[in-house]
Each structure stands twice: as structure tokens, then as C-alpha cells.
């Protein structure tokens, strides 16, 4: 299932240079730029509070957006940088890069666990310990998966689930080369305590 692309809105910014950028900030905006794809850069501005809300939602630099600018065609972009005030840590400038649907980009994808009831380990009272709720994958911009699925069927206490155990969507691959851990089925606390006790003579 492809991930829904989030809309982001901005306005065209008239004028260039430090003076125009300062004026935009005084008016309650964050100046920015859209570049790439062999097209002329477009100076934009975004309402400060609107951008701050989006930033605080997390993963701003790993999300593909559909950028809507009045008078311009919608364009798919990824954020390539947010400059911040060194004292207040608030955004002062934002850079977006245009992306084609066939471009390869790196994004964090949510991990979904299914078939808990078919896991013997969980039925025995084991606990699913999730090491990574999201996995960074290299994907095609036009076919971003909404999530990757981990099937818990048959998983016993002590089983460890690695990235290589998961069937990834076509065209997706992890950005980390090693076979890292996604989750494991841990023993119940009581059982673990009993197994850890030394044998008595």
C-alpha cells in the first residue's frame, strides 16, 4: 500500500537577498527556496507557526511532500535543510528539492506487526520487544510504502526478527547494510527470573 503524500503550502516570495528575507521574517514568515530538477529556483515563504507545527511533528527531513504554491504547479519535494536561529533554535530558512516520481530517496517507514495470536511465544506470555518502530529505506519517490509488515506467526520465546527476515516492498532496500534487529519475543519476567536462578544442591 502506497503512502499518502502530505500536502504542504507556501507562498511565492517577492524579492531576493537578505533584505527581502528579513522582511519576510518580520511579517511572520520563514523564507525558503525550491530548487533542482533542472528548473529555475523559486523563492517562497511559509507562515512561521505553520512550519513550526510541521517541524514538531517529526521526520520533516525524511518526508516526501506535495508542495502547493499559489500560481505554481504542485511539485513533489523533500526538505534538504532547515536553518535555525542559534539562540532561539527557531527556523529562519528552509530549502526544498524537487523530486521526480522515479527518483530514489531515503525515508523512514513504519513497521507494522501482525498475527500476534499466531505466535506461540506470545501465547505463553512472552513480550514483543520492538527495537525499531521505523526503518530507514531507500525507495522510489512515486511508490513509497505506507508501512512494512512483520508476520509473527510461529514466533517463539527467544526468537529475534532481523531486517533480512522481512519481505520488503518491490524496489525498497535498507539504508543500513548490516542485518539489524527489528524486534524479539522476550520471555515473561517471571519465567526469566526462574531460569536465571542458580541450581541448589
mmCIF file of C-alpha atoms in Angstrom:
data_model
loop_
_atom_site.group_PDB
_atom_site.id
_atom_site.type_symbol
_atom_site.label_atom_id
_atom_site.label_comp_id
_atom_site.label_asym_id
_atom_site.label_seq_id
_atom_site.Cartn_x
_atom_site.Cartn_y
_atom_site.Cartn_z
ATOM 1 C CA UNK A 1 0.000 0.000 0.000
ATOM 2 C CA UNK A 2 1.500 3.321 -1.060
ATOM 3 C CA UNK A 3 1.903 6.065 1.469
ATOM 4 C CA UNK A 4 -0.285 9.133 1.077
ATOM 5 C CA UNK A 5 1.793 12.166 0.142
ATOM 6 C CA UNK A 6 1.272 15.047 2.570
ATOM 7 C CA UNK A 7 0.361 18.488 1.239
ATOM 8 C CA UNK A 8 2.479 21.445 2.257
ATOM 9 C CA UNK A 9 1.511 25.027 1.415
ATOM 10 C CA UNK A 10 3.692 28.055 0.764
ATOM 11 C CA UNK A 11 3.557 31.434 -0.962
ATOM 12 C CA UNK A 12 5.775 32.994 -3.599
ATOM 13 C CA UNK A 13 8.278 35.400 -2.039
ATOM 14 C CA UNK A 14 8.951 38.598 -3.959
ATOM 15 C CA UNK A 15 12.459 39.935 -3.927
ATOM 16 C CA UNK A 16 15.689 38.146 -3.133
ATOM 17 C CA UNK A 17 18.620 38.726 -0.874
ATOM 18 C CA UNK A 18 18.990 39.281 2.850
ATOM 19 C CA UNK A 19 16.741 42.345 2.915
ATOM 20 C CA UNK A 20 13.754 40.505 1.431
ATOM 21 C CA UNK A 21 14.349 37.530 3.727
ATOM 22 C CA UNK A 22 14.428 39.799 6.797
ATOM 23 C CA UNK A 23 11.194 41.456 5.689
ATOM 24 C CA UNK A 24 9.507 38.062 5.322
ATOM 25 C CA UNK A 25 10.551 37.169 8.895
ATOM 26 C CA UNK A 26 9.230 40.484 10.214
ATOM 27 C CA UNK A 27 5.894 39.673 8.535
ATOM 28 C CA UNK A 28 5.677 36.322 10.359
ATOM 29 C CA UNK A 29 7.033 34.072 7.610
ATOM 30 C CA UNK A 30 10.027 31.801 7.142
ATOM 31 C CA UNK A 31 11.762 32.414 3.789
ATOM 32 C CA UNK A 32 12.714 29.435 1.666
ATOM 33 C CA UNK A 33 13.705 28.182 -1.759
ATOM 34 C CA UNK A 34 12.663 25.372 -4.112
ATOM 35 C CA UNK A 35 15.436 24.131 -6.402
ATOM 36 C CA UNK A 36 16.536 21.181 -8.523
ATOM 37 C CA UNK A 37 15.185 19.150 -11.438
ATOM 38 C CA UNK A 38 16.879 21.470 -13.955
ATOM 39 C CA UNK A 39 14.346 24.215 -13.261
ATOM 40 C CA UNK A 40 14.927 27.769 -12.052
ATOM 41 C CA UNK A 41 14.825 28.138 -8.251
ATOM 42 C CA UNK A 42 11.632 29.630 -6.814
ATOM 43 C CA UNK A 43 11.780 31.869 -3.733
ATOM 44 C CA UNK A 44 8.981 31.040 -1.290
ATOM 45 C CA UNK A 45 7.828 31.872 2.212
ATOM 46 C CA UNK A 46 5.881 29.812 4.749
ATOM 47 C CA UNK A 47 3.901 31.023 7.730
ATOM 48 C CA UNK A 48 6.120 30.655 10.799
ATOM 49 C CA UNK A 49 3.618 28.867 13.057
ATOM 50 C CA UNK A 50 2.518 26.558 10.240
ATOM 51 C CA UNK A 51 6.100 25.455 9.527
ATOM 52 C CA UNK A 52 6.929 25.134 13.224
ATOM 53 C CA UNK A 53 3.948 22.794 13.711
ATOM 54 C CA UNK A 54 5.096 20.613 10.801
ATOM 55 C CA UNK A 55 8.653 20.501 12.162
ATOM 56 C CA UNK A 56 7.476 19.454 15.615
ATOM 57 C CA UNK A 57 5.547 16.521 14.121
ATOM 58 C CA UNK A 58 8.928 14.936 13.376
ATOM 59 C CA UNK A 59 10.643 13.336 10.366
ATOM 60 C CA UNK A 60 10.359 16.565 8.385
ATOM 61 C CA UNK A 61 13.611 15.909 6.519
ATOM 62 C CA UNK A 62 12.589 12.309 5.720
ATOM 63 C CA UNK A 63 9.116 13.034 4.332
ATOM 64 C CA UNK A 64 8.025 13.472 0.718
ATOM 65 C CA UNK A 65 5.675 16.456 0.400
ATOM 66 C CA UNK A 66 3.340 17.721 -2.284
ATOM 67 C CA UNK A 67 4.209 21.426 -2.192
ATOM 68 C CA UNK A 68 1.363 23.720 -3.180
ATOM 69 C CA UNK A 69 2.323 27.286 -4.102
ATOM 70 C CA UNK A 70 -0.361 29.624 -5.441
ATOM 71 C CA UNK A 71 0.200 30.333 -9.134
ATOM 72 C CA UNK A 72 2.643 27.409 -9.479
ATOM 73 C CA UNK A 73 2.056 23.760 -10.409
ATOM 74 C CA UNK A 74 2.134 21.339 -7.465
ATOM 75 C CA UNK A 75 5.543 19.740 -7.093
ATOM 76 C CA UNK A 76 6.884 16.822 -5.055
ATOM 77 C CA UNK A 77 9.722 17.897 -2.791
ATOM 78 C CA UNK A 78 11.877 16.775 0.107
ATOM 79 C CA UNK A 79 13.366 19.189 2.619
ATOM 80 C CA UNK A 80 17.125 19.397 2.301
ATOM 81 C CA UNK A 81 17.796 21.802 5.146
ATOM 82 C CA UNK A 82 16.278 23.959 7.866
ATOM 83 C CA UNK A 83 18.402 26.830 9.112
ATOM 84 C CA UNK A 84 17.727 27.821 12.715
ATOM 85 C CA UNK A 85 18.401 30.781 14.958
ATOM 86 C CA UNK A 86 21.454 29.872 17.068
ATOM 87 C CA UNK A 87 19.920 31.356 20.221
ATOM 88 C CA UNK A 88 16.196 30.565 19.958
ATOM 89 C CA UNK A 89 16.550 27.390 17.803
ATOM 90 C CA UNK A 90 13.638 28.582 15.662
ATOM 91 C CA UNK A 91 13.518 28.116 11.861
ATOM 92 C CA UNK A 92 14.912 31.033 9.842
ATOM 93 C CA UNK A 93 15.151 29.488 6.344
ATOM 94 C CA UNK A 94 14.048 26.272 4.628
ATOM 95 C CA UNK A 95 15.313 24.563 1.453
ATOM 96 C CA UNK A 96 13.266 22.154 -0.667
ATOM 97 C CA UNK A 97 14.484 19.990 -3.550
ATOM 98 C CA UNK A 98 12.161 18.916 -6.374
ATOM 99 C CA UNK A 99 11.784 15.162 -6.757
ATOM 100 C CA UNK A 100 10.665 13.081 -9.760
ATOM 101 C CA UNK A 101 8.416 10.084 -9.184
ATOM 102 C CA UNK A 102 11.260 7.807 -10.329
ATOM 103 C CA UNK A 103 13.830 9.438 -8.015
ATOM 104 C CA UNK A 104 15.375 7.287 -5.288
ATOM 105 C CA UNK A 105 15.035 8.814 -1.817
ATOM 106 C CA UNK A 106 15.657 7.723 1.775
ATOM 107 C CA UNK A 107 12.680 7.787 4.158
ATOM 108 C CA UNK A 108 11.692 6.259 7.494
ATOM 109 C CA UNK A 109 8.916 3.683 7.010
ATOM 110 C CA UNK A 110 6.631 2.491 9.836
ATOM 111 C CA UNK A 111 6.882 -1.172 10.919
ATOM 112 C CA UNK A 112 3.555 -2.979 11.465
ATOM 113 C CA UNK A 113 3.353 -6.270 13.391
ATOM 114 C CA UNK A 114 0.568 -8.753 12.532
ATOM 115 C CA UNK A 115 -0.694 -12.188 13.670
ATOM 116 C CA UNK A 116 0.164 -11.765 17.355
ATOM 117 C CA UNK A 117 -2.347 -14.538 18.160
ATOM 118 C CA UNK A 118 -0.408 -16.996 15.957
ATOM 119 C CA UNK A 119 2.830 -16.601 17.928
ATOM 120 C CA UNK A 120 3.441 -19.494 20.395
ATOM 121 C CA UNK A 121 5.840 -17.270 22.336
ATOM 122 C CA UNK A 122 3.299 -14.514 22.867
ATOM 123 C CA UNK A 123 0.616 -17.094 23.762
ATOM 124 C CA UNK A 124 2.910 -18.347 26.540
ATOM 125 C CA UNK A 125 3.026 -14.833 27.968
ATOM 126 C CA UNK A 126 6.106 -13.628 26.132
ATOM 127 C CA UNK A 127 6.528 -9.965 25.291
ATOM 128 C CA UNK A 128 7.126 -8.462 21.864
ATOM 129 C CA UNK A 129 10.070 -6.103 22.332
ATOM 130 C CA UNK A 130 10.241 -3.683 19.400
ATOM 131 C CA UNK A 131 13.733 -2.345 18.739
ATOM 132 C CA UNK A 132 12.783 -0.286 15.666
ATOM 133 C CA UNK A 133 9.294 1.136 15.171
ATOM 134 C CA UNK A 134 10.512 2.678 11.895
ATOM 135 C CA UNK A 135 13.128 1.563 9.383
ATOM 136 C CA UNK A 136 15.002 3.861 7.015
ATOM 137 C CA UNK A 137 14.632 2.549 3.466
ATOM 138 C CA UNK A 138 15.750 3.726 0.065
ATOM 139 C CA UNK A 139 12.580 3.826 -2.032
ATOM 140 C CA UNK A 140 11.226 5.192 -5.288
ATOM 141 C CA UNK A 141 9.514 8.557 -4.726
ATOM 142 C CA UNK A 142 6.482 7.560 -6.785
ATOM 143 C CA UNK A 143 5.919 4.320 -4.861
ATOM 144 C CA UNK A 144 6.555 4.986 -1.165
ATOM 145 C CA UNK A 145 5.185 2.170 1.024
ATOM 146 C CA UNK A 146 2.843 3.148 3.848
ATOM 147 C CA UNK A 147 4.472 0.529 6.100
ATOM 148 C CA UNK A 148 6.395 -2.745 6.134
ATOM 149 C CA UNK A 149 4.836 -5.825 7.722
ATOM 150 C CA UNK A 150 6.327 -8.267 10.231
ATOM 151 C CA UNK A 151 4.410 -11.567 10.457
ATOM 152 C CA UNK A 152 4.642 -13.000 13.999
ATOM 153 C CA UNK A 153 3.198 -16.400 13.012
ATOM 154 C CA UNK A 154 5.213 -19.197 14.629
ATOM 155 C CA UNK A 155 7.497 -16.876 16.597
ATOM 156 C CA UNK A 156 8.653 -18.482 19.852
ATOM 157 C CA UNK A 157 10.190 -17.063 23.019
ATOM 158 C CA UNK A 158 13.771 -16.103 22.251
ATOM 159 C CA UNK A 159 13.178 -15.571 18.527
ATOM 160 C CA UNK A 160 14.820 -12.481 17.063
ATOM 161 C CA UNK A 161 13.452 -10.767 13.949
ATOM 162 C CA UNK A 162 16.041 -9.167 11.655
ATOM 163 C CA UNK A 163 15.541 -6.906 8.629
ATOM 164 C CA UNK A 164 16.516 -9.790 6.326
ATOM 165 C CA UNK A 165 13.558 -11.790 7.693
ATOM 166 C CA UNK A 166 11.079 -9.228 6.330
ATOM 167 C CA UNK A 167 9.775 -9.170 2.778
ATOM 168 C CA UNK A 168 10.259 -5.568 1.692
ATOM 169 C CA UNK A 169 8.130 -3.834 -0.953
ATOM 170 C CA UNK A 170 9.442 -4.091 -4.520
ATOM 171 C CA UNK A 171 12.260 -1.624 -5.131
ATOM 172 C CA UNK A 172 12.835 -0.845 -1.454
ATOM 173 C CA UNK A 173 16.098 -1.594 0.330
ATOM 174 C CA UNK A 174 17.505 -0.714 3.763
ATOM 175 C CA UNK A 175 19.971 2.163 4.002
ATOM 176 C CA UNK A 176 21.987 0.162 6.562
ATOM 177 C CA UNK A 177 23.983 -2.709 5.046
ATOM 178 C CA UNK A 178 24.052 -4.994 8.111
ATOM 179 C CA UNK A 179 21.263 -7.405 9.107
ATOM 180 C CA UNK A 180 19.975 -5.329 12.034
ATOM 181 C CA UNK A 181 17.362 -6.352 14.632
ATOM 182 C CA UNK A 182 13.746 -5.174 14.313
ATOM 183 C CA UNK A 183 12.197 -6.931 17.343
ATOM 184 C CA UNK A 184 12.347 -10.022 19.534
ATOM 185 C CA UNK A 185 9.994 -12.182 21.583
ATOM 186 C CA UNK A 186 11.192 -11.921 25.186
ATOM 187 C CA UNK A 187 10.384 -14.361 27.981
ATOM 188 C CA UNK A 188 7.844 -13.321 30.627
ATOM 189 C CA UNK A 189 9.505 -11.649 33.619
ATOM 190 C CA UNK A 190 8.549 -14.494 35.981
ATOM 191 C CA UNK A 191 9.863 -17.193 33.639
ATOM 192 C CA UNK A 192 13.103 -15.282 33.035
ATOM 193 C CA UNK A 193 13.617 -14.914 36.809
ATOM 194 C CA UNK A 194 13.120 -18.641 37.409
ATOM 195 C CA UNK A 195 15.515 -19.577 34.606
ATOM 196 C CA UNK A 196 18.149 -17.187 35.974
ATOM 197 C CA UNK A 197 18.111 -18.699 39.493
ATOM 198 C CA UNK A 198 21.154 -20.886 40.212
ATOM 199 C CA UNK A 199 20.523 -24.571 40.866
ATOM 200 C CA UNK A 200 20.636 -25.568 44.535
ATOM 201 C CA UNK A 201 22.353 -28.696 45.780
#
